[in-house]
């Protein structure tokens, strides 16, 4: 009936969605790697922020050291000038003292004059006043200068040590940042390579099973954005025999079902599992397509166990064990099992 057909189509679309989920599981692995990549990017940003903060501290300390060095050089220059002036003054004083002593000796020997009176006259000389004034000014300059701060040297050494420590820390952070960048690049390359290899294997297997299920035709899995395969979507293009190449969304319900089955088997072939559950996957298929479906299914039963919910006789015939659910009494279900494999062996033995 129409209702049963609609239900079959709906269930088939569910199977199609489940096959898409297998692809999405692969994409989920890729997204997990992408999230790890994003975590590394965040760690990288934190390291960059710390490096920037250290660089700012480094710049501040460098400016402070430079300012202290300029002040120290300026003070040292001023102190050197004052010391030079004092030295010159002392030299002149010594020179004048020698001259005075010489004059005293000459006057004493030549003129027999009272030297004490001559000394008083000399002390009242204007040149001595100028000398005293110069001494006073030099003392004032020394007072303005003050003592040379030895603490500035210690502070300079501490700042220099702090600067070297921060510089080493910055180098360590830059090295860690470079290491993170290399790890991110390696993860991106590995993820892209794994996805590309897996996608290519699934694409080839999809073409193979598509031709087997449709009895010909061609199909294609395409990346929406080949430049960024880790974030790209996937389009399914199919051309059943006698039809034009078109997107899967434009196919009929039965054709969509076969495409979904082909994609499901392609994924299962690339990454098989010990068992697989199929819920009325064959409902929308006609007898010829059922034959192709069971033929493809037989290729996998050697390595995997299939649990199939079905009402199709041909699908049931290929099973090793059948479990039937009946309701002999209202509200009471009963499970009946039949082992086809033993019956086949008996029939074969009887023929022989």
Short mmCIF file of C-alpha atoms in Angstrom, two decimals, residues 192-331:
data_model
loop_
_atom_site.label_atom_id
_atom_site.label_comp_id
_atom_site.label_asym_id
_atom_site.label_seq_id
_atom_site.Cartn_x
_atom_site.Cartn_y
_atom_site.Cartn_z
CA UNK A 192 44.65 15.97 6.23
CA UNK A 193 46.64 12.96 5.00
CA UNK A 194 44.51 10.46 6.95
CA UNK A 195 41.26 12.07 5.82
CA UNK A 196 42.41 12.25 2.20
CA UNK A 197 43.53 8.61 2.18
CA UNK A 198 40.33 7.39 3.87
CA UNK A 199 38.12 9.53 1.65
CA UNK A 200 39.88 8.26 -1.48
CA UNK A 201 39.45 4.62 -0.36
CA UNK A 202 35.74 5.19 0.39
CA UNK A 203 35.28 6.98 -2.94
CA UNK A 204 36.77 4.04 -4.88
CA UNK A 205 34.74 1.48 -2.91
CA UNK A 206 31.57 3.56 -3.38
CA UNK A 207 32.03 3.49 -7.17
CA UNK A 208 32.55 -0.27 -7.06
CA UNK A 209 29.43 -1.04 -5.01
CA UNK A 210 27.36 1.52 -6.93
CA UNK A 211 28.03 -0.31 -10.20
CA UNK A 212 27.30 -3.68 -8.56
CA UNK A 213 23.99 -2.52 -7.07
CA UNK A 214 22.79 -0.55 -10.10
CA UNK A 215 24.18 -2.93 -12.71
CA UNK A 216 26.23 -0.08 -14.19
CA UNK A 217 26.17 3.69 -14.14
CA UNK A 218 28.65 5.92 -12.39
CA UNK A 219 28.89 7.98 -9.23
CA UNK A 220 31.22 10.35 -7.45
CA UNK A 221 31.97 11.64 -3.94
CA UNK A 222 33.16 15.23 -4.12
CA UNK A 223 34.60 17.57 -1.55
CA UNK A 224 32.80 20.90 -1.43
CA UNK A 225 36.03 22.76 -0.58
CA UNK A 226 39.16 20.93 -1.72
CA UNK A 227 41.43 23.72 -0.48
CA UNK A 228 40.31 23.10 3.12
CA UNK A 229 39.47 19.41 3.24
CA UNK A 230 39.34 19.29 7.05
CA UNK A 231 36.30 21.59 7.11
CA UNK A 232 34.78 20.67 3.75
CA UNK A 233 31.36 19.15 3.18
CA UNK A 234 30.76 16.20 0.82
CA UNK A 235 28.44 16.00 -2.20
CA UNK A 236 27.16 12.69 -3.63
CA UNK A 237 26.70 12.74 -7.40
CA UNK A 238 25.09 9.70 -9.06
CA UNK A 239 24.14 8.61 -12.57
CA UNK A 240 22.09 5.38 -12.63
CA UNK A 241 21.99 3.56 -15.98
CA UNK A 242 19.93 5.50 -18.53
CA UNK A 243 19.85 8.73 -16.50
CA UNK A 244 21.89 11.91 -16.38
CA UNK A 245 24.46 12.73 -13.74
CA UNK A 246 22.78 14.57 -10.84
CA UNK A 247 22.86 15.19 -7.12
CA UNK A 248 21.52 12.38 -4.94
CA UNK A 249 18.74 14.64 -3.65
CA UNK A 250 17.16 14.53 -7.14
CA UNK A 251 16.99 10.71 -7.32
CA UNK A 252 13.94 8.57 -6.61
CA UNK A 253 13.39 6.87 -3.27
CA UNK A 254 14.65 3.49 -4.49
CA UNK A 255 17.71 5.04 -6.12
CA UNK A 256 18.50 6.94 -2.95
CA UNK A 257 18.24 3.66 -1.03
CA UNK A 258 20.71 1.93 -3.36
CA UNK A 259 23.09 4.89 -3.10
CA UNK A 260 22.85 4.74 0.68
CA UNK A 261 23.52 0.98 0.64
CA UNK A 262 26.50 1.47 -1.69
CA UNK A 263 27.93 4.16 0.57
CA UNK A 264 27.29 2.03 3.67
CA UNK A 265 29.15 -0.94 2.20
CA UNK A 266 31.96 1.35 0.98
CA UNK A 267 32.52 2.68 4.48
CA UNK A 268 32.21 -0.83 5.92
CA UNK A 269 34.81 -2.13 3.47
CA UNK A 270 37.33 0.62 4.29
CA UNK A 271 36.79 0.31 8.05
CA UNK A 272 35.06 -3.02 8.83
CA UNK A 273 33.64 -3.98 12.23
CA UNK A 274 32.92 -7.39 13.81
CA UNK A 275 29.16 -7.06 13.36
CA UNK A 276 26.59 -4.83 11.69
CA UNK A 277 22.86 -4.29 12.32
CA UNK A 278 20.66 -3.49 9.29
CA UNK A 279 17.02 -2.55 9.95
CA UNK A 280 14.85 -3.30 6.88
CA UNK A 281 17.46 -1.83 4.58
CA UNK A 282 16.03 -3.89 1.71
CA UNK A 283 12.41 -2.71 2.12
CA UNK A 284 12.33 -0.27 -0.84
CA UNK A 285 14.18 -2.67 -3.22
CA UNK A 286 12.56 -4.76 -5.94
CA UNK A 287 13.53 -8.40 -6.65
CA UNK A 288 16.36 -7.61 -9.07
CA UNK A 289 17.88 -5.11 -6.67
CA UNK A 290 17.44 -7.59 -3.79
CA UNK A 291 19.55 -10.09 -5.76
CA UNK A 292 22.31 -7.51 -6.20
CA UNK A 293 22.04 -6.52 -2.55
CA UNK A 294 22.40 -10.09 -1.27
CA UNK A 295 25.28 -10.68 -3.69
CA UNK A 296 27.17 -7.73 -2.24
CA UNK A 297 26.25 -8.75 1.30
CA UNK A 298 27.79 -12.20 0.78
CA UNK A 299 31.20 -10.59 0.28
CA UNK A 300 31.17 -9.37 3.89
CA UNK A 301 29.67 -12.34 5.77
CA UNK A 302 33.02 -14.15 5.71
CA UNK A 303 34.62 -11.52 7.95
CA UNK A 304 31.70 -9.88 9.76
CA UNK A 305 28.44 -10.93 11.37
CA UNK A 306 25.24 -9.26 10.16
CA UNK A 307 22.00 -8.91 12.08
CA UNK A 308 19.29 -8.02 9.57
CA UNK A 309 15.70 -7.08 10.33
CA UNK A 310 13.77 -7.91 7.14
CA UNK A 311 10.50 -9.18 5.66
CA UNK A 312 12.03 -10.10 2.30
CA UNK A 313 12.17 -13.84 1.55
CA UNK A 314 15.34 -13.66 -0.55
CA UNK A 315 17.19 -11.85 2.18
CA UNK A 316 15.95 -14.41 4.72
CA UNK A 317 17.09 -17.30 2.49
CA UNK A 318 20.74 -16.24 2.69
CA UNK A 319 20.72 -16.15 6.52
CA UNK A 320 22.40 -18.83 8.66
CA UNK A 321 19.89 -18.40 11.49
CA UNK A 322 16.43 -16.85 11.40
CA UNK A 323 14.59 -15.52 14.45
CA UNK A 324 10.88 -14.99 13.94
CA UNK A 325 8.58 -13.08 16.30
CA UNK A 326 4.95 -14.23 16.46
CA UNK A 327 1.96 -13.30 18.59
CA UNK A 328 -0.22 -16.42 19.08
CA UNK A 329 -1.96 -14.78 22.01
CA UNK A 330 -2.93 -11.15 22.25
CA UNK A 331 -0.18 -9.15 23.92
#
